[in-house]
Backbone as JSON Lines, residues from 0, in Angstrom:
{"i":0,"aa":"X","n":[-128.86,76.66,89.78],"ca":[-129.96,77.91,91.47],"c":[-130.81,77.45,91.12]}
{"i":1,"aa":"X","n":[-131.27,77.2,92.08],"ca":[-132.7,77.35,92.01],"c":[-133.39,78.09,94.02]}
{"i":2,"aa":"X","n":[-134.46,78.43,93.42],"ca":[-135.21,79.53,94.73],"c":[-136.34,78.78,95.27]}
{"i":3,"aa":"X","n":[-136.27,78.3,96.39],"ca":[-136.48,77.64,97.18],"c":[-137.66,78.39,97.66]}
{"i":4,"aa":"X","n":[-139.17,77.97,97.69],"ca":[-140.04,78.74,98.48],"c":[-140.83,78.77,99.34]}
{"i":5,"aa":"X","n":[-140.72,78.47,100.25],"ca":[-141.1,77.84,101.89],"c":[-141.93,78.77,102.63]}
{"i":6,"aa":"X","n":[-142.56,77.81,103.1],"ca":[-143.8,78.04,104.16],"c":[-143.23,77.85,105.77]}
{"i":7,"aa":"X","n":[-143.36,79.08,106.33],"ca":[-142.96,78.8,107.73],"c":[-143.99,78.85,108.8]}
{"i":8,"aa":"X","n":[-145.21,78.92,107.89],"ca":[-146.5,78.98,108.95],"c":[-147.09,78.2,109.38]}
{"i":9,"aa":"X","n":[-146.3,76.8,108.76],"ca":[-145.83,75.58,109.78],"c":[-145.04,74.98,110.68]}
{"i":10,"aa":"X","n":[-146.06,73.57,111.11],"ca":[-144.46,73.07,111.99],"c":[-144.37,71.69,111.79]}
{"i":11,"aa":"X","n":[-143.24,71.29,111.28],"ca":[-141.9,72.06,111.26],"c":[-141.87,72.94,109.77]}
{"i":12,"aa":"X","n":[-141.05,74.18,110.1],"ca":[-141.35,74.76,107.81],"c":[-140.94,74.01,106.92]}
{"i":13,"aa":"X","n":[-141.95,74.52,106.4],"ca":[-141.46,72.8,104.93],"c":[-140.96,73.78,103.46]}
{"i":14,"aa":"X","n":[-141.1,73.81,102.71],"ca":[-140.31,74.15,101.82],"c":[-141.53,73.41,101.4]}
{"i":15,"aa":"X","n":[-142.38,74.75,100.11],"ca":[-144.1,74.19,99.43],"c":[-143.49,73.86,97.69]}
{"i":16,"aa":"X","n":[-142.0,74.68,97.2],"ca":[-142.18,75.18,95.73],"c":[-140.03,75.19,95.55]}
{"i":17,"aa":"X","n":[-140.25,74.44,94.38],"ca":[-138.67,75.27,94.25],"c":[-138.46,74.97,92.4]}
{"i":18,"aa":"X","n":[-137.9,76.38,92.67],"ca":[-137.73,77.34,90.48],"c":[-136.37,76.61,90.57]}
{"i":19,"aa":"X","n":[-135.96,76.26,89.51],"ca":[-134.92,76.07,88.94],"c":[-134.77,76.47,87.38]}
{"i":20,"aa":"X","n":[-133.4,77.03,87.37],"ca":[-133.9,77.7,85.94],"c":[-132.65,78.82,85.66]}
{"i":21,"aa":"X","n":[-131.85,79.45,86.88],"ca":[-130.7,80.43,86.84],"c":[-129.19,79.37,87.16]}
{"i":22,"aa":"X","n":[-128.69,79.99,86.69],"ca":[-127.71,79.84,85.96],"c":[-125.94,80.18,87.76]}
{"i":23,"aa":"X","n":[-126.44,81.15,87.58],"ca":[-125.34,82.03,89.17],"c":[-126.56,82.42,89.75]}
{"i":24,"aa":"X","n":[-126.25,82.91,91.5],"ca":[-126.43,82.98,92.54],"c":[-127.97,84.51,92.4]}
{"i":25,"aa":"X","n":[-128.7,84.09,92.85],"ca":[-129.59,84.99,92.9],"c":[-129.86,86.21,94.03]}
{"i":26,"aa":"X","n":[-130.02,86.98,93.33],"ca":[-129.48,88.23,94.44],"c":[-131.06,88.95,94.6]}
{"i":27,"aa":"X","n":[-132.21,88.49,93.95],"ca":[-132.53,89.32,94.96],"c":[-134.13,88.64,94.1]}
{"i":28,"aa":"X","n":[-135.44,88.91,94.53],"ca":[-137.08,88.67,94.27],"c":[-138.1,89.53,94.66]}
{"i":29,"aa":"X","n":[-138.88,89.41,94.24],"ca":[-140.15,89.91,94.3],"c":[-141.17,89.0,94.12]}
{"i":30,"aa":"X","n":[-142.6,89.84,94.88],"ca":[-143.75,88.6,94.85],"c":[-145.16,90.02,94.12]}
{"i":31,"aa":"X","n":[-145.83,89.28,92.73],"ca":[-146.76,90.44,92.13],"c":[-147.6,90.44,93.87]}
{"i":32,"aa":"X","n":[-148.83,91.42,93.26],"ca":[-149.14,92.24,94.28],"c":[-150.71,90.35,94.39]}
{"i":33,"aa":"X","n":[-151.0,89.56,93.33],"ca":[-151.72,88.94,93.51],"c":[-150.98,87.97,94.32]}
{"i":34,"aa":"X","n":[-150.07,87.95,94.58],"ca":[-149.1,86.48,94.83],"c":[-149.35,85.26,94.09]}
{"i":35,"aa":"X","n":[-149.45,85.24,92.94],"ca":[-149.06,84.15,91.82],"c":[-148.04,84.95,91.14]}
{"i":36,"aa":"X","n":[-147.34,85.28,90.62],"ca":[-145.85,85.17,90.09],"c":[-145.08,86.29,91.16]}
{"i":37,"aa":"X","n":[-143.81,85.63,91.19],"ca":[-142.44,85.76,91.53],"c":[-141.86,86.55,90.11]}
{"i":38,"aa":"X","n":[-140.49,87.03,90.75],"ca":[-139.62,87.6,89.71],"c":[-138.67,87.4,90.27]}
{"i":39,"aa":"X","n":[-137.34,87.03,89.38],"ca":[-135.91,86.58,90.01],"c":[-135.64,87.34,89.45]}
{"i":40,"aa":"X","n":[-133.93,88.05,90.16],"ca":[-132.94,88.29,88.85],"c":[-131.75,87.67,90.07]}
{"i":41,"aa":"X","n":[-130.01,87.67,88.71],"ca":[-128.79,87.03,89.07],"c":[-128.1,87.89,88.81]}
{"i":42,"aa":"X","n":[-126.81,87.0,89.36],"ca":[-125.24,87.21,88.4],"c":[-125.38,86.52,87.36]}
{"i":43,"aa":"X","n":[-126.52,85.63,86.44],"ca":[-126.81,85.34,85.77],"c":[-127.04,86.29,84.15]}
{"i":44,"aa":"X","n":[-126.87,87.7,84.57],"ca":[-127.28,88.7,83.73],"c":[-128.71,88.47,83.47]}
{"i":45,"aa":"X","n":[-129.91,88.1,84.3],"ca":[-131.18,87.67,83.71],"c":[-132.63,87.56,84.84]}
{"i":46,"aa":"X","n":[-133.35,88.36,84.27],"ca":[-134.37,88.49,85.45],"c":[-135.25,87.31,85.0]}
{"i":47,"aa":"X","n":[-135.91,86.36,85.82],"ca":[-137.01,85.67,85.65],"c":[-138.24,85.76,86.28]}
{"i":48,"aa":"X","n":[-139.6,85.65,85.93],"ca":[-140.54,85.47,85.71],"c":[-141.43,84.48,86.01]}
{"i":49,"aa":"X","n":[-141.72,84.23,87.2],"ca":[-142.12,82.9,87.86],"c":[-143.6,82.92,87.93]}
{"i":50,"aa":"X","n":[-144.56,81.61,87.08],"ca":[-145.59,80.81,88.59],"c":[-145.71,80.14,89.09]}
{"i":51,"aa":"X","n":[-146.19,80.55,90.16],"ca":[-145.57,79.86,91.14],"c":[-146.19,78.92,91.73]}
{"i":52,"aa":"X","n":[-147.58,78.53,90.89],"ca":[-148.52,78.19,91.08],"c":[-148.05,76.76,90.32]}
{"i":53,"aa":"X","n":[-147.73,77.15,89.89],"ca":[-146.78,75.89,88.26],"c":[-146.06,75.61,87.92]}
{"i":54,"aa":"X","n":[-144.87,76.39,88.55],"ca":[-143.88,76.58,89.55],"c":[-142.87,75.98,87.99]}
{"i":55,"aa":"X","n":[-143.11,77.1,87.12],"ca":[-142.2,77.28,85.45],"c":[-142.2,78.62,85.95]}
{"i":56,"aa":"X","n":[-141.2,78.96,84.66],"ca":[-141.21,80.06,84.28],"c":[-141.32,80.75,83.19]}
{"i":57,"aa":"X","n":[-142.14,81.67,82.99],"ca":[-142.93,82.38,82.4],"c":[-142.2,83.42,81.18]}
{"i":58,"aa":"X","n":[-140.88,83.49,81.19],"ca":[-140.11,84.83,80.2],"c":[-138.65,84.94,81.05]}
{"i":59,"aa":"X","n":[-138.13,84.88,80.26],"ca":[-136.26,84.47,80.95],"c":[-135.84,86.49,80.13]}
{"i":60,"aa":"X","n":[-135.22,86.84,80.58],"ca":[-135.36,87.99,79.63],"c":[-133.78,88.1,80.34]}
{"i":61,"aa":"X","n":[-132.58,88.65,79.31],"ca":[-131.01,89.61,79.87],"c":[-131.53,90.9,79.88]}
{"i":62,"aa":"X","n":[-130.18,90.88,81.08],"ca":[-130.09,92.71,81.04],"c":[-129.36,93.03,80.09]}
{"i":63,"aa":"X","n":[-129.87,94.27,80.25],"ca":[-129.89,95.61,78.43],"c":[-128.05,95.07,78.14]}
{"i":64,"aa":"X","n":[-127.46,95.5,79.43],"ca":[-125.96,95.65,79.0],"c":[-125.48,94.11,79.95]}
{"i":65,"aa":"X","n":[-126.34,92.96,79.76],"ca":[-125.56,91.67,79.99],"c":[-125.02,91.95,81.1]}
{"i":66,"aa":"X","n":[-124.9,92.63,81.55],"ca":[-123.69,92.48,83.22],"c":[-125.05,91.98,84.42]}
{"i":67,"aa":"X","n":[-124.58,91.45,85.31],"ca":[-124.97,90.93,86.73],"c":[-126.31,92.24,86.98]}
{"i":68,"aa":"X","n":[-127.24,91.18,87.44],"ca":[-128.66,92.06,88.51],"c":[-128.91,91.71,89.62]}
{"i":69,"aa":"X","n":[-129.13,93.05,90.09],"ca":[-128.82,92.94,92.35],"c":[-130.27,93.18,92.3]}
{"i":70,"aa":"X","n":[-130.64,93.93,91.54],"ca":[-132.41,94.14,92.38],"c":[-134.06,93.5,91.66]}
{"i":71,"aa":"X","n":[-134.78,93.66,92.03],"ca":[-135.78,93.53,91.22],"c":[-136.85,93.97,91.9]}
{"i":72,"aa":"X","n":[-137.64,94.48,91.66],"ca":[-138.94,94.4,91.95],"c":[-140.56,95.25,90.93]}
{"i":73,"aa":"X","n":[-141.61,94.2,91.64],"ca":[-142.23,94.57,90.72],"c":[-143.15,96.04,91.03]}
{"i":74,"aa":"X","n":[-143.69,96.65,89.86],"ca":[-144.13,98.17,89.88],"c":[-145.28,98.15,90.69]}
{"i":75,"aa":"X","n":[-145.07,98.18,92.18],"ca":[-147.32,97.8,92.63],"c":[-148.24,98.36,92.13]}
{"i":76,"aa":"X","n":[-148.36,99.5,91.06],"ca":[-149.83,99.67,90.53],"c":[-149.45,99.97,89.21]}
{"i":77,"aa":"X","n":[-148.39,98.49,88.6],"ca":[-148.94,97.91,87.46],"c":[-148.06,96.82,87.52]}
{"i":78,"aa":"X","n":[-148.44,95.08,87.8],"ca":[-147.32,94.32,88.17],"c":[-147.32,93.93,86.7]}
{"i":79,"aa":"X","n":[-147.65,94.77,85.61],"ca":[-146.94,94.25,84.43],"c":[-145.73,94.59,84.08]}
{"i":80,"aa":"X","n":[-145.47,95.33,85.14],"ca":[-143.86,96.84,85.24],"c":[-143.27,95.57,85.86]}
{"i":81,"aa":"X","n":[-141.45,95.62,85.73],"ca":[-140.83,95.03,86.9],"c":[-139.98,96.17,86.3]}
{"i":82,"aa":"X","n":[-139.06,96.4,87.58],"ca":[-137.57,97.5,88.09],"c":[-136.81,96.03,88.11]}
{"i":83,"aa":"X","n":[-135.37,96.61,87.48],"ca":[-134.11,96.41,87.86],"c":[-132.65,97.39,88.12]}
{"i":84,"aa":"X","n":[-132.04,96.67,88.74],"ca":[-131.04,97.6,88.93],"c":[-130.08,96.07,88.52]}
{"i":85,"aa":"X","n":[-128.7,96.93,88.16],"ca":[-127.96,96.06,87.61],"c":[-126.34,96.34,88.08]}
{"i":86,"aa":"X","n":[-125.53,95.92,88.29],"ca":[-123.38,96.49,88.75],"c":[-123.35,96.99,88.69]}
{"i":87,"aa":"X","n":[-123.66,98.22,86.69],"ca":[-123.18,99.14,86.14],"c":[-124.26,100.25,86.77]}
{"i":88,"aa":"X","n":[-124.96,100.67,87.88],"ca":[-125.93,101.69,87.88],"c":[-126.95,101.32,87.56]}
{"i":89,"aa":"X","n":[-127.45,100.58,85.67],"ca":[-129.04,100.89,85.18],"c":[-129.69,100.68,85.86]}
{"i":90,"aa":"X","n":[-131.23,101.36,86.26],"ca":[-131.81,101.32,86.62],"c":[-132.89,100.8,85.55]}
{"i":91,"aa":"X","n":[-133.57,100.29,85.49],"ca":[-134.48,99.76,83.78],"c":[-135.97,99.06,84.34]}
{"i":92,"aa":"X","n":[-136.68,99.66,83.17],"ca":[-137.81,98.88,83.49],"c":[-138.56,98.35,82.25]}
{"i":93,"aa":"X","n":[-139.03,96.78,83.1],"ca":[-139.04,95.82,81.61],"c":[-140.99,95.7,81.65]}
{"i":94,"aa":"X","n":[-141.87,95.52,80.53],"ca":[-142.97,95.39,79.9],"c":[-142.91,93.85,80.7]}
{"i":95,"aa":"X","n":[-143.22,92.97,81.62],"ca":[-143.37,91.85,81.4],"c":[-144.25,90.52,80.89]}
{"i":96,"aa":"X","n":[-145.31,91.51,80.33],"ca":[-145.58,90.68,79.15],"c":[-145.06,90.27,77.87]}
{"i":97,"aa":"X","n":[-144.1,91.43,77.81],"ca":[-143.34,91.51,76.31],"c":[-142.33,91.51,76.22]}
{"i":98,"aa":"X","n":[-141.54,91.16,76.96],"ca":[-139.94,91.21,77.42],"c":[-139.19,92.06,76.86]}
{"i":99,"aa":"X","n":[-139.55,93.12,76.99],"ca":[-138.82,94.24,76.29],"c":[-139.33,95.31,77.07]}
{"i":100,"aa":"X","n":[-138.34,96.02,77.87],"ca":[-137.8,97.48,78.37],"c":[-138.46,98.36,77.57]}
{"i":101,"aa":"X","n":[-139.22,99.51,78.71],"ca":[-139.67,100.56,78.32],"c":[-138.99,101.59,77.88]}
{"i":102,"aa":"X","n":[-139.17,102.54,76.76],"ca":[-138.68,103.27,76.17],"c":[-138.66,104.26,77.25]}
{"i":103,"aa":"X","n":[-137.44,104.79,77.06],"ca":[-137.47,105.76,78.33],"c":[-137.06,105.23,79.96]}
{"i":104,"aa":"X","n":[-137.71,103.83,80.18],"ca":[-137.53,103.86,81.29],"c":[-136.04,103.02,82.25]}
{"i":105,"aa":"X","n":[-134.99,103.87,81.04],"ca":[-133.67,103.0,81.69],"c":[-133.34,104.67,82.34]}
{"i":106,"aa":"X","n":[-132.47,104.15,83.12],"ca":[-131.32,105.68,83.67],"c":[-130.63,105.09,84.73]}
{"i":107,"aa":"X","n":[-129.34,105.94,84.33],"ca":[-128.12,105.68,84.92],"c":[-128.3,105.83,86.9]}
{"i":108,"aa":"X","n":[-127.54,105.41,87.43],"ca":[-127.48,105.61,88.83],"c":[-126.43,106.04,89.01]}
{"i":109,"aa":"X","n":[-125.6,104.7,88.82],"ca":[-123.69,104.89,88.82],"c":[-123.78,103.66,90.41]}
{"i":110,"aa":"X","n":[-122.09,103.35,90.16],"ca":[-122.25,102.13,91.4],"c":[-122.53,101.39,91.09]}
{"i":111,"aa":"X","n":[-123.14,99.97,91.79],"ca":[-124.13,98.71,91.75],"c":[-125.44,99.2,92.34]}
{"i":112,"aa":"X","n":[-126.49,98.63,91.67],"ca":[-127.79,99.23,92.4],"c":[-127.81,97.59,92.88]}
{"i":113,"aa":"X","n":[-128.04,98.43,94.55],"ca":[-128.91,96.59,95.65],"c":[-129.82,97.19,95.99]}
{"i":114,"aa":"X","n":[-130.5,98.22,95.73],"ca":[-131.95,98.34,96.13],"c":[-132.31,99.36,95.42]}
{"i":115,"aa":"X","n":[-134.66,99.01,96.0],"ca":[-135.25,99.07,94.37],"c":[-136.43,99.32,95.66]}
{"i":116,"aa":"X","n":[-137.25,100.48,96.09],"ca":[-138.66,100.81,96.65],"c":[-139.22,101.6,95.91]}
{"i":117,"aa":"X","n":[-141.01,101.34,95.81],"ca":[-141.94,102.53,95.54],"c":[-142.79,102.63,96.04]}
{"i":118,"aa":"X","n":[-142.91,103.66,96.48],"ca":[-143.99,104.01,97.67],"c":[-145.31,103.19,96.78]}
{"i":119,"aa":"X","n":[-146.46,103.45,97.91],"ca":[-147.71,102.72,97.57],"c":[-148.69,102.78,96.3]}
{"i":120,"aa":"X","n":[-147.96,103.82,95.88],"ca":[-149.29,104.38,94.86],"c":[-148.54,104.22,93.79]}
{"i":121,"aa":"X","n":[-146.97,103.55,93.34],"ca":[-146.11,103.16,92.15],"c":[-146.12,104.37,91.23]}
{"i":122,"aa":"X","n":[-145.86,105.8,92.29],"ca":[-146.2,107.14,91.15],"c":[-144.03,106.86,91.8]}
{"i":123,"aa":"X","n":[-143.75,107.06,92.7],"ca":[-141.85,107.12,92.82],"c":[-141.23,106.1,93.4]}
{"i":124,"aa":"X","n":[-140.39,106.0,92.84],"ca":[-139.54,105.02,92.73],"c":[-137.98,105.29,93.52]}
{"i":125,"aa":"X","n":[-137.36,104.53,94.32],"ca":[-136.51,104.74,95.12],"c":[-135.46,103.85,94.15]}
{"i":126,"aa":"X","n":[-133.89,104.1,94.2],"ca":[-133.01,103.43,94.05],"c":[-131.48,103.82,94.4]}
{"i":127,"aa":"X","n":[-131.38,102.66,95.35],"ca":[-129.9,102.67,96.54],"c":[-128.38,102.19,95.7]}
{"i":128,"aa":"X","n":[-127.11,103.04,95.62],"ca":[-126.36,101.98,95.05],"c":[-125.05,101.55,95.59]}
{"i":129,"aa":"X","n":[-124.26,101.39,95.82],"ca":[-123.1,100.96,96.97],"c":[-122.24,102.1,97.59]}
{"i":130,"aa":"X","n":[-122.48,103.27,96.9],"ca":[-121.7,104.89,97.44],"c":[-123.1,105.22,98.07]}
{"i":131,"aa":"X","n":[-123.58,104.54,98.69],"ca":[-124.41,105.28,99.47],"c":[-125.86,106.32,99.3]}
{"i":132,"aa":"X","n":[-126.02,106.64,98.0],"ca":[-126.75,107.43,97.42],"c":[-128.23,106.63,97.69]}
{"i":133,"aa":"X","n":[-129.03,107.22,97.71],"ca":[-130.67,106.86,97.37],"c":[-131.23,108.22,96.32]}
{"i":134,"aa":"X","n":[-131.28,107.53,95.38],"ca":[-132.17,108.53,94.33],"c":[-133.35,108.59,94.13]}
{"i":135,"aa":"X","n":[-133.92,109.12,94.29],"ca":[-135.56,108.83,93.8],"c":[-135.95,109.06,92.01]}
{"i":136,"aa":"X","n":[-136.64,108.63,91.58],"ca":[-137.64,108.98,90.31],"c":[-139.48,109.17,90.01]}
{"i":137,"aa":"X","n":[-139.5,110.25,89.37],"ca":[-141.07,109.78,88.97],"c":[-141.35,108.8,88.27]}
{"i":138,"aa":"X","n":[-142.53,107.74,87.96],"ca":[-142.22,106.72,87.81],"c":[-144.16,107.3,86.57]}
{"i":139,"aa":"X","n":[-144.22,107.09,84.98],"ca":[-145.2,107.29,84.97],"c":[-145.85,106.05,84.22]}
{"i":140,"aa":"X","n":[-146.38,105.82,85.35],"ca":[-147.82,103.72,85.09],"c":[-147.93,103.55,83.63]}
{"i":141,"aa":"X","n":[-148.05,104.91,83.24],"ca":[-148.55,104.03,81.74],"c":[-147.55,103.56,80.76]}
{"i":142,"aa":"X","n":[-146.46,104.35,80.48],"ca":[-145.52,103.93,79.78],"c":[-144.21,103.41,80.01]}
{"i":143,"aa":"X","n":[-143.7,103.68,82.08],"ca":[-143.08,102.64,81.77],"c":[-141.8,103.71,82.75]}
{"i":144,"aa":"X","n":[-141.6,105.22,81.68],"ca":[-140.58,106.67,81.82],"c":[-140.23,106.92,83.1]}
{"i":145,"aa":"X","n":[-139.28,106.75,83.15],"ca":[-138.55,107.22,84.56],"c":[-138.56,108.97,84.04]}
């Protein structure tokens, strides 16, 4: 399964880069603040960190529960952290430099986590699920604790 990055400003639009690696459908992606890295998540229960310029996968991390990942998001105030949501309602914070999930950075929302959003400061996180619930969390920028 591939992630295609397209340039829609050219006429006609063109594919700039194809990233290969996921084994099942890609369900989410996000760009780092500098637009040099991308994170993607998949039904194969993995989160992948990509260097878009070199078209390489820098890190692959499995979901803590081994279930489908449905949403992912770079922490806007600290792009060293990525937030992921899975099909069993778990919201989890990952340090992408180490590949380790943050202590205290996981919480259960219930349902299937379908969407994630942060405010510009990165201190507030919202997670939405398939049951119509949107829950807010205070995000500790230093530790990744929710």
